[in-house]
Amino acid sequence: MATTVEQTTAPAHADEPIVPLRHPGRWVAAVVLAVLVAMFVSFLLTTPQLRLDLVVGYLFERSVLRGLLTTIELTVVAMLVGVALGTVLAIMRLSDNPLLRIVAATYVAVFRGTPILVQLLFWFFLGTVLPNISLGVPFGPELFSVSTNTVISQFAAAILGLGLNEAAYMAEIVRAGIGSVDRGQVEAAHALGMGPALTYRRVILPQAARVIVPPTANEVISMLKLTSLALVIGLPELTTTVQLIYGRNFQQIPLLIVASIWYLVLTTVLTVIQARIERRMSRGVLSSPVRRTRFSFGGR
Amino acid sequence: MTSPSTTTHAAPVMEPLMVEAVGVRKHFGDNEVLKGIDLAVRPGEVVSLLGPSGSGKSTFLRCINHLESIDGGEISVNGHLVGYRRAGGKKYELKPREIATARRDVGMVFQRFNLFPHLTALENVMEAPVFVKGVARTEARQTATDLLARVGLADKPAAYPAQLSGGQQQRVAIARALAMQPRLMLFDEPTSALDPELVGEVLDVMKGLAADGMTMIVVTHEMGFAREVCDRVVFMDGGVIVEAGPPSDVFTNPQHPRTRSFLSKVI
């Protein structure tokens, strides 16, 4: 039976049903994906060398959990240092005082311009060139002195390396956020009698936060993984801990899977938190309805 | 002769002036935008600044609360020098915090409203009393609620600026400025960014303010408002005041050819 194609409108056809566009490509993709998943599952189940029993056994092992805790501590403290110092650097960078601007710009240049691995080692080995940290008049008498190696522990070196490096990146993020706030907002705040500090606290930073938070959440996730670099200074965080274990039992892959699972768990939690904060911060902006990802095959 | 806000031009000798500008000069780079402005505004007076764009009227208005610094002459508001402290025959520039304190007496309404988008209408109005003056929250909330009612927005305290029309936003902005109990209100083209049908609601609020005796300086293109509400209109062109006087004189019998040509285009 031949169908006739009619392109003209006619009152008689006005009530004809509409057939939605079909998506055959999705079916093809689904089949390909199903085959790949099946291959992966069969690899997992039929490869005894993977030692999934060891993965399960070490996942909640005490030293692994201790390493995990250290990783979380490192992430939190380094980010706090980074955000606080980064905000100060951003405000310095935007200051009217040319000296402050130069200091902030130099800081960012130095800490962004050298590898973080080098910075970590630098702080760790600082004691070799500077045995004592002392406070006093330059070229004059010392008022206070302490041995560098007692102040800069592994943890402190890691915080310095990760936090000071992070501050340089956060400074740029905060600066972009502050720059995104309309100039008229500052004028309105000033016209209401707000001083510079109050204007920053009540008007600029809350609005800049909307621009600052999403990249900062990315920085947190990135920091979580960067803490694994503390391996080079022997700080027993998650990666160092599993390395110590597979150094003894030679089960590298099962233990690296253990570490990966924990990193994935943490980044997933952080991603959920990030989405929540962003939703809260969009107050006052006519929000586009949250788009939920739906997966449907063509037609029904 | 001290009957308020009706008779105008020659200011009575003994009455303290709300605004006194003497020889105000301002340049942006090589471009001199104010070439010696003299203006005296008495308490309760409503003055509109008219003139073609680029005539310097908005810049002059912004100099009155030191959003722009001036390069010559001086301005005082309510007997206080704006932006400087006079001592020993010199003018010392004030610190940002001192300038901020001085601005509390001067309310300003902007062309683009500049409401704080992260705060509700009520919070916008409460913000400065609470954080600048240290007024208790409950008291500030009551005052803000009253002010929103006064500008006809009693039903919108919880709305964010983005949920309000331009006219409503501008009325919140007026309420926000009034919350600091200013003695002088500056309006910088308050209706220029509004859809035509929303202009009236903002002008009505401003008329009410004028009737209550607020001292107002209004940069505007609303000739009807200038003619009907203002005690005095000041016509500026090329960074100078070309002509000033009661609207009845300036509008019906402009003396200067530039005033005449401007009015013939806008009316």
XYZ file of N, CA and C in Angstrom, chain A residues 25-191:
501
model
N 20.039 5.011 16.803
C 21.435 5.055 17.209
C 21.623 4.676 18.662
N 20.653 5.000 19.502
C 20.763 4.659 20.922
C 20.768 3.153 21.131
N 20.003 2.454 20.324
C 19.980 0.988 20.440
C 21.333 0.407 20.063
N 21.926 0.939 18.998
C 23.238 0.446 18.577
C 24.251 0.676 19.701
N 24.254 1.887 20.250
C 25.201 2.229 21.311
C 24.995 1.328 22.521
N 23.728 1.046 22.851
C 23.433 0.214 24.016
C 23.992 -1.199 23.832
N 23.859 -1.726 22.616
C 24.362 -3.083 22.353
C 25.889 -3.122 22.492
N 26.569 -2.135 21.885
C 28.031 -2.062 21.967
C 28.470 -1.984 23.428
N 27.787 -1.142 24.180
C 28.147 -0.946 25.585
C 27.940 -2.241 26.372
N 26.840 -2.913 26.100
C 26.541 -4.152 26.825
C 27.645 -5.181 26.589
N 28.137 -5.270 25.353
C 29.222 -6.217 25.048
C 30.477 -5.845 25.843
N 30.813 -4.548 25.860
C 32.006 -4.102 26.576
C 31.896 -4.379 28.070
N 30.728 -4.133 28.642
C 30.524 -4.378 30.071
C 30.691 -5.871 30.356
N 30.122 -6.695 29.484
C 30.216 -8.144 29.671
C 31.676 -8.593 29.641
N 32.478 -8.023 28.711
C 33.893 -8.355 28.631
C 34.603 -7.963 29.914
N 34.270 -6.776 30.447
C 34.932 -6.293 31.652
C 34.593 -7.182 32.845
N 33.301 -7.511 32.974
C 32.869 -8.352 34.095
C 33.547 -9.710 34.005
N 33.629 -10.292 32.775
C 34.252 -11.609 32.633
C 35.729 -11.544 32.994
N 36.385 -10.378 32.642
C 37.793 -10.183 33.016
C 37.933 -10.173 34.533
N 37.010 -9.461 35.209
C 37.071 -9.374 36.665
C 36.904 -10.744 37.302
N 35.954 -11.524 36.770
C 35.590 -12.781 37.421
C 36.519 -13.926 37.067
N 37.159 -13.850 35.874
C 37.954 -15.003 35.426
C 39.448 -14.753 35.530
N 39.851 -13.652 36.215
C 41.275 -13.387 36.368
C 41.651 -13.510 37.831
N 42.101 -14.655 38.249
C 42.397 -14.857 39.681
C 43.525 -13.955 40.172
N 44.438 -13.532 39.231
C 45.554 -12.688 39.666
C 45.078 -11.344 40.216
N 43.820 -10.953 39.870
C 43.307 -9.673 40.362
C 43.131 -9.694 41.874
N 42.920 -10.890 42.420
C 42.774 -11.060 43.882
C 41.741 -10.106 44.461
N 40.500 -10.170 43.933
C 39.439 -9.295 44.452
C 39.209 -9.548 45.940
N 39.555 -10.757 46.393
C 39.436 -11.028 47.833
C 40.345 -10.110 48.637
N 41.556 -9.835 48.068
C 42.475 -8.920 48.755
C 41.920 -7.499 48.753
N 41.301 -7.092 47.610
C 40.707 -5.751 47.534
C 39.707 -5.580 48.665
N 38.804 -6.554 48.790
C 37.787 -6.479 49.844
C 38.457 -6.489 51.217
N 39.458 -7.340 51.378
C 40.106 -7.473 52.671
C 40.836 -6.210 53.113
N 41.486 -5.537 52.150
C 42.281 -4.358 52.519
C 41.469 -3.063 52.545
N 40.247 -3.101 51.948
C 39.467 -1.860 51.828
C 39.263 -1.197 53.184
N 38.986 -2.021 54.227
C 38.733 -1.453 55.554
C 39.849 -1.791 56.535
N 41.018 -2.119 55.988
C 42.149 -2.437 56.847
C 42.555 -1.183 57.618
N 43.041 -1.363 58.847
C 43.246 -0.189 59.719
C 44.225 0.831 59.159
N 45.377 0.379 58.664
C 46.362 1.353 58.175
C 45.827 2.073 56.940
N 45.026 1.372 56.105
C 44.418 2.021 54.941
C 43.458 3.118 55.404
N 42.632 2.810 56.408
C 41.688 3.810 56.910
C 42.420 4.992 57.532
N 43.558 4.691 58.199
C 44.348 5.789 58.773
C 44.906 6.677 57.659
N 45.386 6.034 56.605
C 45.890 6.782 55.451
C 44.791 7.625 54.823
N 43.604 7.037 54.735
C 42.450 7.764 54.187
C 42.171 9.014 55.010
N 42.210 8.847 56.332
C 41.958 9.985 57.221
C 43.004 11.074 57.000
N 44.270 10.671 56.865
C 45.336 11.648 56.616
C 45.095 12.379 55.304
N 44.655 11.621 54.277
C 44.355 12.246 52.992
C 43.276 13.318 53.146
N 42.219 12.986 53.912
C 41.130 13.943 54.120
C 41.643 15.165 54.878
N 42.433 14.913 55.932
C 42.981 16.038 56.710
C 43.825 16.956 55.826
N 44.701 16.333 55.039
C 45.566 17.108 54.143
C 44.737 17.960 53.193
N 43.696 17.343 52.611
C 42.851 18.055 51.659
C 42.193 19.259 52.322
N 41.605 19.014 53.507
C 40.865 20.085 54.189
C 41.806 21.230 54.569
N 42.913 20.883 55.236
C 43.803 21.940 55.731
C 44.447 22.696 54.559
N 44.918 21.954 53.552
C 45.563 22.621 52.413
C 44.576 23.535 51.689
N 43.309 23.098 51.576
C 42.319 23.950 50.914
C 42.003 25.175 51.755
N 41.926 24.999 53.085
C 41.664 26.159 53.949
C 42.776 27.187 53.772
N 44.016 26.710 53.800
C 45.155 27.610 53.588
C 45.022 28.271 52.212
N 44.718 27.460 51.204
C 44.640 27.970 49.830
C 43.554 29.015 49.659
N 42.369 28.735 50.194
C 41.252 29.669 50.018
C 41.514 30.968 50.786
N 41.953 30.853 52.039
C 42.172 32.049 52.854
C 43.275 32.919 52.243
N 44.419 32.286 51.970
C 45.531 33.051 51.414
C 45.206 33.535 49.999
N 44.499 32.707 49.249
C 44.122 33.083 47.881
C 43.211 34.298 47.860
N 42.262 34.358 48.803
C 41.365 35.516 48.870
C 42.146 36.777 49.204
N 43.057 36.647 50.183
C 43.887 37.804 50.539
C 44.707 38.256 49.323
N 45.299 37.286 48.619
C 46.117 37.622 47.447
C 45.268 38.308 46.370
N 44.030 37.822 46.184
C 43.156 38.413 45.156
C 42.829 39.860 45.506
N 42.523 40.096 46.794
C 42.192 41.461 47.211
C 43.431 42.349 47.090
N 44.605 41.799 47.423
C 45.852 42.553 47.244
C 46.040 42.907 45.772
N 45.774 41.931 44.926
C 45.969 42.104 43.487
C 45.080 43.212 42.940
N 43.904 43.405 43.552
C 42.953 44.414 43.073
C 43.059 45.705 43.875
N 44.054 45.776 44.759
C 44.180 46.935 45.636
C 44.696 48.156 44.874
N 44.507 49.338 45.479
C 45.049 50.563 44.891
C 46.542 50.696 45.166
N 47.003 49.926 46.154
C 48.395 50.012 46.574
C 49.280 49.240 45.590
N 50.142 49.941 44.827
C 50.926 49.247 43.795
C 51.858 48.184 44.376
N 52.376 48.414 45.591
C 53.293 47.454 46.201
C 52.579 46.125 46.471
N 51.368 46.220 47.024
C 50.596 45.007 47.295
C 50.305 44.253 45.996
N 50.002 45.020 44.944
C 49.707 44.377 43.660
C 50.908 43.601 43.153
N 52.086 44.207 43.271
C 53.299 43.554 42.777
C 53.604 42.301 43.601
N 53.476 42.412 44.931
C 53.743 41.258 45.796
C 52.829 40.100 45.419
N 51.530 40.385 45.250
C 50.574 39.318 44.927
C 50.873 38.716 43.561
N 51.198 39.567 42.603
C 51.473 39.069 41.246
C 52.724 38.185 41.246
N 53.729 38.608 42.018
C 54.964 37.823 42.092
C 54.702 36.466 42.741
N 53.927 36.482 43.814
C 53.585 35.236 44.500
C 52.946 34.263 43.515
N 51.921 34.753 42.803
C 51.200 33.883 41.869
C 52.161 33.357 40.801
N 53.031 34.239 40.315
C 53.965 33.828 39.260
C 54.885 32.717 39.748
N 55.426 32.883 40.966
C 56.376 31.898 41.479
C 55.689 30.557 41.763
N 54.553 30.595 42.445
C 53.939 29.340 42.883
C 53.184 28.626 41.773
N 52.758 29.385 40.744
C 52.140 28.703 39.613
C 53.193 28.275 38.597
N 54.341 28.913 38.708
C 55.358 28.691 37.693
C 56.331 27.565 37.992
N 56.187 26.938 39.167
C 57.070 25.810 39.479
C 56.213 24.582 39.789
N 56.721 23.388 39.503
C 55.907 22.183 39.727
C 55.610 21.972 41.200
N 54.426 21.495 41.472
C 54.039 21.285 42.860
C 54.907 20.210 43.519
N 55.355 19.233 42.719
C 56.225 18.189 43.260
C 57.533 18.800 43.774
N 58.061 19.757 42.993
C 59.287 20.453 43.395
C 59.042 21.244 44.679
N 57.883 21.903 44.745
C 57.587 22.704 45.935
C 57.491 21.832 47.186
N 56.832 20.660 47.047
C 56.727 19.741 48.187
C 58.108 19.344 48.696
N 58.981 18.943 47.779
C 60.328 18.535 48.167
C 61.096 19.704 48.759
N 60.894 20.896 48.178
C 61.564 22.105 48.645
C 61.273 22.346 50.120
N 59.993 22.313 50.487
C 59.650 22.575 51.891
C 60.181 21.474 52.790
N 60.139 20.230 52.274
C 60.584 19.101 53.074
C 62.079 19.198 53.373
N 62.844 19.672 52.370
C 64.301 19.726 52.542
C 64.796 21.097 52.990
N 63.881 21.998 53.348
C 64.265 23.359 53.724
C 65.300 23.349 54.852
N 65.150 22.369 55.753
C 66.052 22.290 56.897
C 67.525 22.132 56.510
N 67.784 21.628 55.285
C 69.181 21.411 54.888
C 69.910 22.714 54.616
N 69.178 23.777 54.207
C 69.851 25.062 53.971
C 69.554 26.056 55.080
N 68.474 25.802 55.807
C 68.054 26.743 56.842
C 67.792 25.947 58.108
N 68.885 25.598 58.833
C 68.727 24.695 59.985
C 67.813 25.269 61.061
N 67.819 26.605 61.206
C 66.993 27.235 62.227
C 66.137 28.329 61.621
N 64.878 28.359 62.045
C 64.024 29.483 61.653
C 64.064 30.470 62.806
N 64.503 31.692 62.516
C 64.635 32.650 63.608
C 63.982 33.970 63.247
N 63.572 34.653 64.283
C 62.921 35.951 64.121
C 63.815 36.980 64.776
N 64.141 38.018 64.044
C 65.007 39.018 64.652
C 65.217 40.164 63.701
N 66.081 41.085 64.047
C 66.400 42.205 63.183
C 67.327 41.692 62.075
N 67.017 42.014 60.799
C 67.917 41.558 59.729
C 69.344 42.019 59.990
N 70.297 41.136 59.830
C 71.721 41.388 60.089
C 71.974 41.759 61.539
N 70.950 41.675 62.403
C 71.103 42.096 63.802
C 70.842 40.933 64.745
N 70.464 41.249 65.978
C 70.266 40.186 66.980
C 69.021 39.348 66.710
N 69.077 38.091 67.146
C 67.934 37.192 67.025
C 67.062 37.298 68.258
N 65.743 37.273 68.049
C 64.821 37.338 69.176
C 64.278 35.968 69.518
N 64.228 35.088 68.492
C 63.508 33.834 68.646
C 64.057 32.880 67.616
N 64.302 31.664 67.999
C 64.851 30.732 67.032
C 64.354 29.325 67.315
N 64.104 28.563 66.237
C 63.622 27.206 66.419
C 64.193 26.358 65.286
N 64.416 25.113 65.570
C 64.985 24.227 64.557
C 63.954 23.962 63.460
N 64.391 24.130 62.223
C 63.494 23.970 61.093
C 62.860 22.590 61.055
N 63.675 21.565 61.330
C 63.156 20.211 61.202
C 62.087 19.873 62.236
N 62.092 20.584 63.375
C 61.024 20.314 64.343
C 59.730 21.010 63.923
N 59.836 22.164 63.238
C 58.623 22.884 62.819
C 58.040 22.220 61.577
N 58.899 21.947 60.593
C 58.398 21.400 59.345
C 58.451 19.882 59.378
N 57.397 19.303 59.904
C 57.247 17.851 59.873
C 56.828 17.461 58.465
N 56.661 16.160 58.232
C 56.160 15.727 56.928
C 54.817 16.378 56.628
N 53.946 16.363 57.643
C 52.609 16.913 57.443
C 52.691 18.410 57.141
N 53.522 19.138 57.916
C 53.646 20.577 57.703
C 54.223 20.870 56.320
N 55.201 20.059 55.899
C 55.778 20.264 54.567
C 54.727 20.044 53.491
N 53.882 19.017 53.692
C 52.831 18.742 52.727
C 51.829 19.886 52.681
N 51.450 20.419 53.858
C 50.500 21.532 53.915
C 51.094 22.759 53.229
N 52.372 23.042 53.524
C 53.021 24.192 52.894
C 53.036 24.019 51.378
N 53.502 22.847 50.944
C 53.613 22.604 49.504
C 52.272 22.692 48.808
N 51.273 21.962 49.350
C 49.973 21.920 48.694
C 49.202 23.227 48.887
N 49.218 23.766 50.112
C 48.420 24.958 50.443
C 48.930 26.209 49.755
N 50.241 26.443 49.807
C 50.787 27.656 49.202
C 50.630 27.625 47.685
N 50.768 26.422 47.109
C 50.556 26.277 45.679
C 49.089 26.549 45.327
N 48.202 25.994 46.147
C 46.769 26.171 45.908
C 46.383 27.649 45.994
N 46.999 28.374 46.934
C 46.671 29.788 47.112
C 46.863 30.556 45.811
N 47.904 30.199 45.058
C 48.167 30.898 43.801
C 47.019 30.684 42.812
N 46.511 29.443 42.760
C 45.385 29.173 41.854
C 44.108 29.811 42.362
N 43.880 29.717 43.686
C 42.674 30.313 44.263
C 42.665 31.824 44.083
N 43.845 32.449 44.144
C 43.912 33.902 43.964
C 43.317 34.283 42.613
N 43.656 33.510 41.587
C 43.132 33.802 40.248
C 41.623 33.559 40.183
N 41.172 32.500 40.854
C 39.743 32.183 40.845
C 38.954 33.280 41.566
N 39.449 33.682 42.747
C 38.757 34.718 43.517
C 38.778 36.046 42.764
N 39.918 36.324 42.129
C 40.026 37.569 41.374
C 38.993 37.610 40.239
N 38.845 36.493 39.548
C 37.850 36.439 38.477
C 36.448 36.627 39.055
N 36.209 36.033 40.228
C 34.893 36.169 40.862
C 34.596 37.607 41.228
N 35.577 38.266 41.847
C 35.383 39.664 42.236
C 35.184 40.522 40.987
N 35.953 40.213 39.952
C 35.830 40.980 38.719
C 34.480 40.823 38.045
N 33.779 39.720 38.373
C 32.486 39.481 37.729
C 31.367 40.310 38.357
N 31.633 40.912 39.523
C 30.580 41.684 40.186
C 30.479 43.061 39.518
N 29.263 43.426 39.170
C 29.017 44.674 38.466
C 29.524 45.877 39.272
N 30.156 46.799 38.574
C 30.708 48.008 39.195
C 29.615 48.806 39.937
N 28.413 48.756 39.411
C 27.293 49.485 40.027
C 26.983 48.990 41.434
N 27.296 47.714 41.718
C 27.067 47.179 43.052
C 27.944 47.878 44.076
N 29.194 48.119 43.694
C 30.125 48.803 44.591
C 29.655 50.236 44.811
N 29.223 50.879 43.731
C 28.748 52.262 43.861
C 27.521 52.326 44.756
N 26.618 51.358 44.591
C 25.415 51.359 45.431
C 25.799 51.183 46.895
N 26.746 50.274 47.162
C 27.184 50.044 48.537
C 27.832 51.307 49.100
N 28.696 51.944 48.314
C 29.343 53.170 48.770
C 28.315 54.254 49.016
N 27.340 54.380 48.106
C 26.337 55.431 48.257
C 25.516 55.228 49.528
